[in-house]
Coordinates of C-alpha atoms and ligand atoms in Angstrom, one line a residue:
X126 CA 190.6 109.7 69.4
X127 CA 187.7 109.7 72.0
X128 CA 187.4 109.6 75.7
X129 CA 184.9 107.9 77.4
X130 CA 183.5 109.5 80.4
X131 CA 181.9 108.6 83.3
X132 CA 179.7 111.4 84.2
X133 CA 176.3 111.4 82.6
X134 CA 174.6 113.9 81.2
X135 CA 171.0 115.4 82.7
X136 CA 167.9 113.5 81.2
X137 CA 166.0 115.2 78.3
X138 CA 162.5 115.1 80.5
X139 CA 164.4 117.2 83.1
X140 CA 165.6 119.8 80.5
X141 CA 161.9 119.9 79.3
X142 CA 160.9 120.7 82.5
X143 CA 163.9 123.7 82.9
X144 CA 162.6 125.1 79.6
X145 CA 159.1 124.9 80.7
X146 CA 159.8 126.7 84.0
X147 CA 162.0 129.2 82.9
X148 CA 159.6 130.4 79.8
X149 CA 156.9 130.3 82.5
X150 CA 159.0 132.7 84.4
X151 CA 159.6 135.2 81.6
X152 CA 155.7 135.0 80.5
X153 CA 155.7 133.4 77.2
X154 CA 152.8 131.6 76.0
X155 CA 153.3 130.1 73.0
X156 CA 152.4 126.5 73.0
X157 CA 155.4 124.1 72.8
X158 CA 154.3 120.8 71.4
X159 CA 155.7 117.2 71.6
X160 CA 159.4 116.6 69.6
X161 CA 157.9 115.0 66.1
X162 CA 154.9 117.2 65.9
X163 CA 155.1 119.5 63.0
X164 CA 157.0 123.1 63.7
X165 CA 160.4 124.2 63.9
X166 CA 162.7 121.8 66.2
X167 CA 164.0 123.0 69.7
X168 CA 166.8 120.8 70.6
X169 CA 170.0 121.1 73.1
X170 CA 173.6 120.7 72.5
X171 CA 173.8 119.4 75.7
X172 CA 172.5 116.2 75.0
X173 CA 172.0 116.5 71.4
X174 CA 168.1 115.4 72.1
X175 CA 164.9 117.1 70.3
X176 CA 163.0 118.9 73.5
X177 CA 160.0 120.4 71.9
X178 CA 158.3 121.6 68.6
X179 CA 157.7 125.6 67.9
X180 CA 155.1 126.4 65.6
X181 CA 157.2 128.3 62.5
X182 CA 156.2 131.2 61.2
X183 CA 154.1 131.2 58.0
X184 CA 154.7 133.8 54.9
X185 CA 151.8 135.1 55.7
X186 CA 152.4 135.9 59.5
X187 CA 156.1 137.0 58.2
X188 CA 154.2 139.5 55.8
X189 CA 151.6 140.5 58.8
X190 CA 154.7 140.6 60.9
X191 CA 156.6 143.0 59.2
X192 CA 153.0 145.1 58.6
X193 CA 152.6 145.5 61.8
X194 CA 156.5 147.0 62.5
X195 CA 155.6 149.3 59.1
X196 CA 152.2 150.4 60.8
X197 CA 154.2 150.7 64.7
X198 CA 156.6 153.0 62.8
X199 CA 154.6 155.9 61.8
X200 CA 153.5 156.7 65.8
X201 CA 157.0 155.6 67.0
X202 CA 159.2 157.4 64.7
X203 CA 157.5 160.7 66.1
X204 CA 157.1 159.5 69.9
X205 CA 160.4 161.8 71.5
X206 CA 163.5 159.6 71.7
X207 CA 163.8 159.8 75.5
X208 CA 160.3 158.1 76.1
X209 CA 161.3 155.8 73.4
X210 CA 164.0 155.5 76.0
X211 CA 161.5 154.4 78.5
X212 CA 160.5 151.1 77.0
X213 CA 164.6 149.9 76.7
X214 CA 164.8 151.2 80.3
X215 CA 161.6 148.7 81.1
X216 CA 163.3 145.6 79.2
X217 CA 166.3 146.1 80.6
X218 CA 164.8 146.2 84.1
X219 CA 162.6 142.9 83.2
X220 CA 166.2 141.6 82.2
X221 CA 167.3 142.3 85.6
X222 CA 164.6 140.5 87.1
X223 CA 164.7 137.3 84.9
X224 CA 168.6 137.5 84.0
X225 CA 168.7 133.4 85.4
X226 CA 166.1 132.3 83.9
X227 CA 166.9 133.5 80.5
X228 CA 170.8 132.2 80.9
X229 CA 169.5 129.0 81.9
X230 CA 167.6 129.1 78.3
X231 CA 171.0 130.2 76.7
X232 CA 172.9 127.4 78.6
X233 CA 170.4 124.9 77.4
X234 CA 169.9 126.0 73.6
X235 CA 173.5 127.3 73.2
X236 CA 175.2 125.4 75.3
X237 CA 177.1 127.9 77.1
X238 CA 178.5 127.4 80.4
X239 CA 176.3 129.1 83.3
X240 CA 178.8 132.3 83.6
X241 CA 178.9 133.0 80.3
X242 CA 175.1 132.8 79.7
X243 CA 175.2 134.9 82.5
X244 CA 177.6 137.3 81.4
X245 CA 175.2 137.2 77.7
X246 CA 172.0 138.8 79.6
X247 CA 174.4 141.6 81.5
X248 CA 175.2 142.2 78.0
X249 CA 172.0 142.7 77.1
X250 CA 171.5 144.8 80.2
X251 CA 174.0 147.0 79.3
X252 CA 173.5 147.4 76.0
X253 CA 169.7 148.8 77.3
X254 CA 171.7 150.8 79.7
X255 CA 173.6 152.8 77.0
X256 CA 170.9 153.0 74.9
X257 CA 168.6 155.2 77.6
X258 CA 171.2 157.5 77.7
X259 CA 171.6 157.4 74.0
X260 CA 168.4 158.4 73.7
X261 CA 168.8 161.8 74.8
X262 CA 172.0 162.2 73.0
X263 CA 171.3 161.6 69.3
X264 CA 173.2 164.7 68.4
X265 CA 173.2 166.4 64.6
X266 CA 176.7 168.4 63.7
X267 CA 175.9 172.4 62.9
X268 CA 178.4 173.7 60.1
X269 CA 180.2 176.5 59.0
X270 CA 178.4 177.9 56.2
X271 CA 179.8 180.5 53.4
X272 CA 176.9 182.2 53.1
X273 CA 175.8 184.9 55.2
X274 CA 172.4 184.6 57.1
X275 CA 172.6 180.8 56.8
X276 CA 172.6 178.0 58.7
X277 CA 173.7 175.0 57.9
X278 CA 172.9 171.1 60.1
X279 CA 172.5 167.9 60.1
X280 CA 169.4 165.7 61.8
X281 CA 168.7 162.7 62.3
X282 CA 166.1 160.6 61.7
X283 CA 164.4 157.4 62.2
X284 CA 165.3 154.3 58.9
X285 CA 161.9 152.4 59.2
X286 CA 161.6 148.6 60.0
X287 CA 165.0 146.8 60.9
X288 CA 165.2 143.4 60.1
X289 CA 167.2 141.6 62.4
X290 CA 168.8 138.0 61.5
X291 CA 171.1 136.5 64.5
X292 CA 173.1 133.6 65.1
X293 CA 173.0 130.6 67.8
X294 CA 175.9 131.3 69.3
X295 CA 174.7 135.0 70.7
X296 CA 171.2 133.8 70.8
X297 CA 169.7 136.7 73.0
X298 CA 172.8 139.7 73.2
X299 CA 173.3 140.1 69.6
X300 CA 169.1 141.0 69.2
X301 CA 169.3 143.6 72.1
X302 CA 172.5 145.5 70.9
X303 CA 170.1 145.6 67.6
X304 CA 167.0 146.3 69.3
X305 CA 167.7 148.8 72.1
X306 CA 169.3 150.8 69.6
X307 CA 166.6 150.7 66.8
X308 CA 164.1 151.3 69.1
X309 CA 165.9 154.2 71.0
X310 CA 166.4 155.7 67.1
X311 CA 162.4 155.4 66.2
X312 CA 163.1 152.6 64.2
X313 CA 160.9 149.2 65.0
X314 CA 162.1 145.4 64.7
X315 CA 161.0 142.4 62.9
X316 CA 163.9 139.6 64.3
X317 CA 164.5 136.7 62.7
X318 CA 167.0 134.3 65.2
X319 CA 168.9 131.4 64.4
X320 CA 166.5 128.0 63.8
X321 CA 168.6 126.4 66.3
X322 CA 167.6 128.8 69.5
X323 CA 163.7 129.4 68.5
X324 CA 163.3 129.0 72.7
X325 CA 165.6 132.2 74.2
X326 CA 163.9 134.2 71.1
X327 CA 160.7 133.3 72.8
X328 CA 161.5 134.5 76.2
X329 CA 163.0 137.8 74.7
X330 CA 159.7 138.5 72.8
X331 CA 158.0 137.4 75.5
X332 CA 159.8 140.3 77.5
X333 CA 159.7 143.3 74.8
X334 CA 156.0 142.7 74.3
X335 CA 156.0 142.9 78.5
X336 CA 158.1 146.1 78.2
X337 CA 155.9 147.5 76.0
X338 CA 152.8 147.0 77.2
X339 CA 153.7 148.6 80.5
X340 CA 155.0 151.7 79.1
X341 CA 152.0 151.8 76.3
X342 CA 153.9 151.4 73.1
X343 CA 152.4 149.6 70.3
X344 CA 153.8 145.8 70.5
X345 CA 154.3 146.1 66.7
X346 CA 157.5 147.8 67.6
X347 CA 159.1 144.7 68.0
X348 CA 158.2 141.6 66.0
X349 CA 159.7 138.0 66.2
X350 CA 159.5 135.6 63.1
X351 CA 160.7 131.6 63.5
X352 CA 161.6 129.7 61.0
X353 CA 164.2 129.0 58.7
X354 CA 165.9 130.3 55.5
X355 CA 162.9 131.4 53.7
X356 CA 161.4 133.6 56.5
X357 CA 165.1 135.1 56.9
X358 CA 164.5 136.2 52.7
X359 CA 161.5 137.7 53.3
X360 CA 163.2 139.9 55.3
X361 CA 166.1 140.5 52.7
X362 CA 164.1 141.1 50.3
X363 CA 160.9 143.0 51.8
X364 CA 161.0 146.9 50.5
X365 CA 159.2 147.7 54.0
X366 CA 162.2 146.6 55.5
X367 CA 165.0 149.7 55.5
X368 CA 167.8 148.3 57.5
X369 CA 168.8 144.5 57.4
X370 CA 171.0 143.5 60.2
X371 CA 172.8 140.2 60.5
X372 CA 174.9 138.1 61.7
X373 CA 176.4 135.1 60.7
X374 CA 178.5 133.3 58.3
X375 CA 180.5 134.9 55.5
X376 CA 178.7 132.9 53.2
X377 CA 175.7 134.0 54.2
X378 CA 176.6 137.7 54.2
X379 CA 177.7 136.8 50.3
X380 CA 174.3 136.4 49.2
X381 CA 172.1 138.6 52.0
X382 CA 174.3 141.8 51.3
X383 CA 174.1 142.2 46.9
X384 CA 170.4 141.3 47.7
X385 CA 169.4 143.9 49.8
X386 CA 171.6 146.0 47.9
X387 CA 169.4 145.6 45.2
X388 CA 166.9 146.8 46.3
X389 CA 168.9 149.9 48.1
X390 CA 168.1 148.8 51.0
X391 CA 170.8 149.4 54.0
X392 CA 173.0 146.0 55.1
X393 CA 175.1 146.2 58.2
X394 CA 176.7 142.7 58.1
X395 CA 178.1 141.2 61.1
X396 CA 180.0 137.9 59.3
X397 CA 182.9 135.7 60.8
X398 CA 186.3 136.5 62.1
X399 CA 189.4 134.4 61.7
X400 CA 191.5 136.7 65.2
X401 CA 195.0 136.4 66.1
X402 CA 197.1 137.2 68.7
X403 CA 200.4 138.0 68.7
X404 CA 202.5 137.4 72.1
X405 CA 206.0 139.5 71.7
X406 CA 209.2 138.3 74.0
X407 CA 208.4 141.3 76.7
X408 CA 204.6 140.0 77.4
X409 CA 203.6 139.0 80.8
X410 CA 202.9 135.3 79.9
X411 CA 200.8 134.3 83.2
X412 CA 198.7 137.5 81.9
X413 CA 199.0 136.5 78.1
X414 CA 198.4 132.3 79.2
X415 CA 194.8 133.7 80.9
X416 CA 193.7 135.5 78.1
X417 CA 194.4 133.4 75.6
X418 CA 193.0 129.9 76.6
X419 CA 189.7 132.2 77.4
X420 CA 189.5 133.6 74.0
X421 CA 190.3 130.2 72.3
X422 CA 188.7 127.5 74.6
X423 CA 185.8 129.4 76.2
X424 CA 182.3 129.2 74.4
X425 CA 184.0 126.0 73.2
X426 CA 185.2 128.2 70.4
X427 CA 182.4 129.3 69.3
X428 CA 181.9 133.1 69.3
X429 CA 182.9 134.8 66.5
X430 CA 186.1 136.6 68.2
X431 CA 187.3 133.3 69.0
X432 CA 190.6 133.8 69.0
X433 CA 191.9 130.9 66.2
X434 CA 195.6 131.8 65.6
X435 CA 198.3 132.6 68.0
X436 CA 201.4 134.0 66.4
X437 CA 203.8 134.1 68.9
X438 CA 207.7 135.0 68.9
X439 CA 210.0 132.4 68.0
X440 CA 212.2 132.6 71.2
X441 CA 209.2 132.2 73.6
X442 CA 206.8 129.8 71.3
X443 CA 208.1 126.7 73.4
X444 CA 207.0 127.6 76.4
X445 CA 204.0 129.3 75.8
X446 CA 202.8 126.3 74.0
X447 CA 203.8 124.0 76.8
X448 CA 201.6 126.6 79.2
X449 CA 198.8 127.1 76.9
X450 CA 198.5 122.8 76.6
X451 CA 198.9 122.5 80.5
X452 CA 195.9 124.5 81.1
X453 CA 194.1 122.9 78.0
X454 CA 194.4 119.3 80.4
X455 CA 192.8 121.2 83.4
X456 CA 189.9 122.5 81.8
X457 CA 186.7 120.8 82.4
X458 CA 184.4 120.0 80.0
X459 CA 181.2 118.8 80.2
X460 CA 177.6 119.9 81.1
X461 CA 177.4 123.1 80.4
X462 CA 175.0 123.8 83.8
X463 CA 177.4 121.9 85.9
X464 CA 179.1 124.2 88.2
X465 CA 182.9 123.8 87.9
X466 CA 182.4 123.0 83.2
X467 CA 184.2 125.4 81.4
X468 CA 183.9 124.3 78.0
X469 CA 180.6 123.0 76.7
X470 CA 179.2 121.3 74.3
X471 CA 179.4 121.7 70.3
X472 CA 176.3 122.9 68.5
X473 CA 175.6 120.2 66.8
X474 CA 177.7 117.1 64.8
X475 CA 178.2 119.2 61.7
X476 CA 180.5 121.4 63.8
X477 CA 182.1 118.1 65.4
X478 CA 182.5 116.8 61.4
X479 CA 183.8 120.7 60.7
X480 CA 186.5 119.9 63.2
X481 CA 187.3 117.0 62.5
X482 CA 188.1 117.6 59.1
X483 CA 189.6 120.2 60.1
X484 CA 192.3 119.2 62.5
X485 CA 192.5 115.9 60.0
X486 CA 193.7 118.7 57.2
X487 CA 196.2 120.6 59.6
X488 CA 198.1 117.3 60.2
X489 CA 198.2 116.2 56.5
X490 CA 200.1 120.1 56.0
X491 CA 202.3 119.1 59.1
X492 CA 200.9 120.5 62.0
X493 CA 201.5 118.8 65.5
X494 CA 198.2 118.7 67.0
X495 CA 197.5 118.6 70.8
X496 CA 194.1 117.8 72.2
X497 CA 190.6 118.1 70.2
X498 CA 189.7 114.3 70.8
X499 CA 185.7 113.8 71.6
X500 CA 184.6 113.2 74.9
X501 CA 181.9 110.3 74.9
X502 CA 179.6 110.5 78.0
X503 CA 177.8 107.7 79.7
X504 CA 174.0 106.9 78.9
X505 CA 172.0 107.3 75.4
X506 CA 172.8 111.0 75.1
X507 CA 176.5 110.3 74.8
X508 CA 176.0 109.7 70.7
X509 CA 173.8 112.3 70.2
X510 CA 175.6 115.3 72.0
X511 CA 179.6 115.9 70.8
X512 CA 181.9 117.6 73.5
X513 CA 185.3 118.0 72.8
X514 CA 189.1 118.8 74.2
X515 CA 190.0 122.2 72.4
X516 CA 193.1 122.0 70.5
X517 CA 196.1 123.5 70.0
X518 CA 197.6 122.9 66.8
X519 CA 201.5 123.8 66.1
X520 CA 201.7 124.8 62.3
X521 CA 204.7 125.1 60.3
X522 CA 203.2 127.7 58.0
X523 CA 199.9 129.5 57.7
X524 CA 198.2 127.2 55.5
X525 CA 194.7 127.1 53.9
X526 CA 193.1 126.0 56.9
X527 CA 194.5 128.4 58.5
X528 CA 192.6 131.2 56.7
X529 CA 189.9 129.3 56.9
X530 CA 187.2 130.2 60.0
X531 CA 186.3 126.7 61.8
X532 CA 184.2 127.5 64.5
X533 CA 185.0 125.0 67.3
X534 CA 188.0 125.1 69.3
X535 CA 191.1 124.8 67.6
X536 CA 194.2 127.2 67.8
X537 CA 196.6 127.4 65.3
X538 CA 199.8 128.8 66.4
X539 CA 202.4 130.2 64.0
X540 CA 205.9 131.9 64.9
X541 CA 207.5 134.9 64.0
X542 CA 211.0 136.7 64.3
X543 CA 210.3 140.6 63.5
X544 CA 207.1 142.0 64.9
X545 CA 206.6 143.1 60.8
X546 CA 206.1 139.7 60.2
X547 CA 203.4 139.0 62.9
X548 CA 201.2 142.0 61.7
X549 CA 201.7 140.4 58.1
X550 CA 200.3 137.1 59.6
X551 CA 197.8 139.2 61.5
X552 CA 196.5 140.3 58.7
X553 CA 197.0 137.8 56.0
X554 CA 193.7 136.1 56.1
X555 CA 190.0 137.3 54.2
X556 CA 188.8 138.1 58.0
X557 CA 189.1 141.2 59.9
X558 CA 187.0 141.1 62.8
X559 CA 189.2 141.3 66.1
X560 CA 193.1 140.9 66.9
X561 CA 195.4 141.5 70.0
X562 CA 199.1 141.9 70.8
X563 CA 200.5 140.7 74.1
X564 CA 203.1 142.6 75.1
X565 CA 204.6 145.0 77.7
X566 CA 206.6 147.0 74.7
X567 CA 204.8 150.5 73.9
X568 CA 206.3 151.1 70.8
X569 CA 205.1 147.9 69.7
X570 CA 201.7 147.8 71.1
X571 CA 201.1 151.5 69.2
X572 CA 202.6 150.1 66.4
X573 CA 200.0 147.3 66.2
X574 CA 197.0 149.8 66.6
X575 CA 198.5 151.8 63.9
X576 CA 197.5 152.3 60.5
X577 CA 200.4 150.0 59.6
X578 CA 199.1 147.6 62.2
X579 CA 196.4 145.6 62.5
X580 CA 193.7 145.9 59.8
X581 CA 190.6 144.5 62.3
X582 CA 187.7 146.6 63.2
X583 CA 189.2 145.6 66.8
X584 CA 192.4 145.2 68.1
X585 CA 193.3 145.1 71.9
X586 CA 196.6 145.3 73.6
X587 CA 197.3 142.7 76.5
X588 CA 194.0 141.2 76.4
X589 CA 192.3 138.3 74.0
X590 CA 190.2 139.0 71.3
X591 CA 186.8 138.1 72.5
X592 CA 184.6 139.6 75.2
X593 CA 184.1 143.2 73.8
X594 CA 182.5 145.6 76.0
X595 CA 179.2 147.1 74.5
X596 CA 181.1 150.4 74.9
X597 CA 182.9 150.6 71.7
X598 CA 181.5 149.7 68.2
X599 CA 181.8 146.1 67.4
X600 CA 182.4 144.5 64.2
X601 CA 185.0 144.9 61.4
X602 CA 186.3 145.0 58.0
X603 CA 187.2 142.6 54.8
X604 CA 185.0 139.6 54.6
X605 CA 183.5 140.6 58.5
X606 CA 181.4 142.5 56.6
X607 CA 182.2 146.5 57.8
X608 CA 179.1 146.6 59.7
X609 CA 179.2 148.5 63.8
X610 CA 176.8 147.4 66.4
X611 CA 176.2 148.3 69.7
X612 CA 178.1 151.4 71.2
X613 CA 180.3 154.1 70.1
X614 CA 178.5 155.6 67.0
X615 CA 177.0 152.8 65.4
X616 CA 173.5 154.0 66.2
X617 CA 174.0 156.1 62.7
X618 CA 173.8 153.1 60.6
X619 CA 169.9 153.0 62.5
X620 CA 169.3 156.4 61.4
X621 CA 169.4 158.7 58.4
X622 CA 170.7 162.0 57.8
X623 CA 168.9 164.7 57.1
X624 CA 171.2 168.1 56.0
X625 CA 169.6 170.6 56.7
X626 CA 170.3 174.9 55.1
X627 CA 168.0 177.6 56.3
X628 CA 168.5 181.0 55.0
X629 CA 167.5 183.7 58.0
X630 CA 168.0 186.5 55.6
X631 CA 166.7 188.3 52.8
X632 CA 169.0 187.7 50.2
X633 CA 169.6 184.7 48.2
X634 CA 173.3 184.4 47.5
X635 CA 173.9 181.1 46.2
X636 CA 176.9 178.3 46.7
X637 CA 180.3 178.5 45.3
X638 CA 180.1 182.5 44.3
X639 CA 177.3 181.0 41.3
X640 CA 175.3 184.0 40.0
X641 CA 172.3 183.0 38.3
X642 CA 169.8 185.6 36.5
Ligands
LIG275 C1 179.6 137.1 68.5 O1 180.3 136.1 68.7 O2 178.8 137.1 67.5 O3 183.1 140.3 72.1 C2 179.5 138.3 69.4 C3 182.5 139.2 72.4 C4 181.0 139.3 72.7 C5 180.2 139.3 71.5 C6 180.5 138.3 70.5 N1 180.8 140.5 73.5 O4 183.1 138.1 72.4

């Protein structure tokens, strides 16, 4: 079913113009040519239209790229960590400065509504934040030795070049969580984003390359390739590269991770997420209603801690579905820029066909769909852009599609009697990325954070499953891929250890009681 609408949509020529003002702003350069001219295509979910062409990287400025990092790290790697520091304190001031202009690229590549593309450069901006601070706080452990006049540590030590592969849907954040930490950790970056959001990369290159020419460190700390597939393999599978990081679909993991293995190189792998939340009979609903139609609706569905299955308590499931659709009616959707839009636009009509199929498949296994039709705006753009209702789909059982990781906005919800059963559901599908549990019961909120609870790398209590702070470690287990990025710890998988024994005395008693000649 589709809705027309009788709003239109802005004209292509004035999104050129937005594009053209905002990379102005930033201080990027690079020539963007007529839509048809050869290059990689820079087009908008928001009306579906081709704005410009980007000239794609060639193999041989992917191989010069990645030179240049190799030849940046051996001055970087010894430059001290806190005035490594200094250049992720200068980018995260720049982002400061240009933090609109860069959302208004996000809105117009990703599609996401204003706040959120907002809330995607404070990310950034805290993510620089923690990594100043990290930088005088890479700590090493000292040990007990058995041995008398020893001493026994650990350092650590920059990797080498990071390759970093991203997806559209955190065009800009998901780069900086990798690149304030690599560069904090003496490592330096050859990125590789999404072929759908060549423009944001543009402005954030555009800013490093500032940052670093203000505080005098070699630009070849931080390298941008465009392009598609192959340039993302020349990363994989470059012996210069130490550290691939990257985000994106399961599938892709599947064939990035055994290659880079390989070649022993390091993979942190950042895949999809299939979240749930369960709402138990003591939750505060208004609370749980909130958080849940943000998780599943906002970013039209489209992070990868969406949340996709709501597994909620049989006595209670009636009316929090009832809630959950109400709000569903209200929530405007539309031009992503337009003040009062909450959901956006699609990515593109493979997503729409995605979920379509989708929804179609839940109905054949009997679930009772509500919402998800396509709303048709006035004017040309209306074919070529695909916004649609999110949807709430009532499913007798947890079926294939269930397990299954559609991204667009579709909820499944499932019901449960004993809380044993919801953790089961919780964690009955190939994804482990992020979980929560509603609910106002301590012993069952512990139990879901428990080793018998909820097997995601994150699970919350009384709050949805998206919008992670940069805080904590983000990522998680089973087909997610096991890889941590931005706070916590996960600066280790950016490093390597180094353990370290000194013997301070004259003897030379060896380990384990062995005596040896
Ligand atoms: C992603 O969708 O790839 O927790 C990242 C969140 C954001 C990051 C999502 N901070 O939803």
């Amino acid at each position: 079913m589709t809705t027309i609408t009788t709003t239109s949509l802005p004209a292509a020529e004035q999104l050129r113009d937005r594009v053209r003002a905002a990379l102005r702003a930033v201080g990027a350069t690079t020539a963007l040519t007529p839509p048809g001219d050869p290059g990689l295509v820079a087009s908008t979910p928001i009306t579906g239209e081709t704005l410009f062409s980007v000239p794609e990287t060639t193999a041989e400025q992917a191989d010069a790229a990645i030179a240049e990092a190799a030849q940046a790290f051996t001055t970087w790697r010894t430059t001290p960590p806190p005035v490594r520091g200094a250049l992720v304190a200068r980018l995260g001031e720049l982002l400061v400065a240009h933090k609109s202009e860069l959302a208004e690229l996000v809105t117009i590549e990703a599609g996401k509504i204003t706040s959120e593309a907002l809330g995607e450069v404070q990310e950034m901006i805290d993510i620089c934040q923690f990594a100043v601070g990290l930088s005088r706080q890479l700590y090493g452990k000292t040990i007990a030795s058995e041995r008398p006049g020893h001493r026994l540590m650990e350092t650590w030590h920059p990797l080498g070049v990071v390759g970093v592969i991203t997806a559209f849907n955190f065009p800009v954040a998901v780069w900086s969580w990798n690149t304030a930490i690599a560069l904090v950790c003496g490592d330096t970056v050859v990125w590789k984003p999404s072929e759908l959001t060549p423009l944001t990369a543009l402005a954030c290159q555009a800013l490093i390359e500032r940052a670093a020419d203000d505080v005098g460190a070699p630009r070849g700390v931080s390298r941008l390739v465009l392009g598609s597939r192959d340039v993302g393999e020349r990363l994989v599978d470059d012996p210069r590269v130490a550290l691939l990081s990257a985000t994106g679909s399961v599938r892709m993991g599947q064939q990035v991770g055994p290659r880079v293995a390989q070649r022993f190189g390091k993979a942190l792998l950042e895949l999809g997420g299939n979240n749930a939340a369960i709402v138990t009979p003591s939750a505060d609903l208004d609370l749980a209603v909130r958080g849940i139609v943000f998780s599943a609706a906002g970013t039209a569905g489209q992070r990868c801690t969406t949340l996709r299955r709501l597994i909620v308590h049989r006595s209670i499931a009636d009316e929090l579905v009832g809630r959950i659709v109400d709000a569903y009616r209200q929530l405007p959707v539309g031009d992503p820029a337009a003040a009062d839009t909450l959901v956006g636009p699609l990515i593109h009509e493979t997503a729409y066909r995605d979920m379509v199929r989708a929804l179609d498949t839940a109905r054949t296994d009997g679930g009772e769909v509500f919402g998800g039709e396509r709303r048709i705006f006035d004017g040309e753009a209306g074919d070529t852009s695909y916004y649609v209702a999110p949807a709430v789909v009532r499913m007798p059982a947890q079926t294939d599609v269930v397990h299954a990781e559609t991204f667009a906005p579709i909820l499944y919800v499932l019901t449960y009697d004993e809380l044993d059963e919801a953790i089961a559901l919780n964690n009955a599908v190939p994804q482990g990325l992020s979980s929560s549990i509603f609910t106002l019961d301590m012993r069952e909120a512990e139990r879901f954070m428990s080793a018998e609870g909820s097997d995601c790398g994150i699970a919350n209590v009384n709050i949805g499953t998206s919008g992670a702070e940069i805080g904590g470690a983000f990522g998680g287990e089973k087909q997610t891929g096991g890889g941590r990025e931005s706070g916590s710890d996960a600066w280790k998988a950016y490093m390597r250890r180094a353990t370290n024994t000194v013997n301070y005395s004259s003897e030379l008693p060896l380990a384990q009681g062995v005596h040896f000649g």
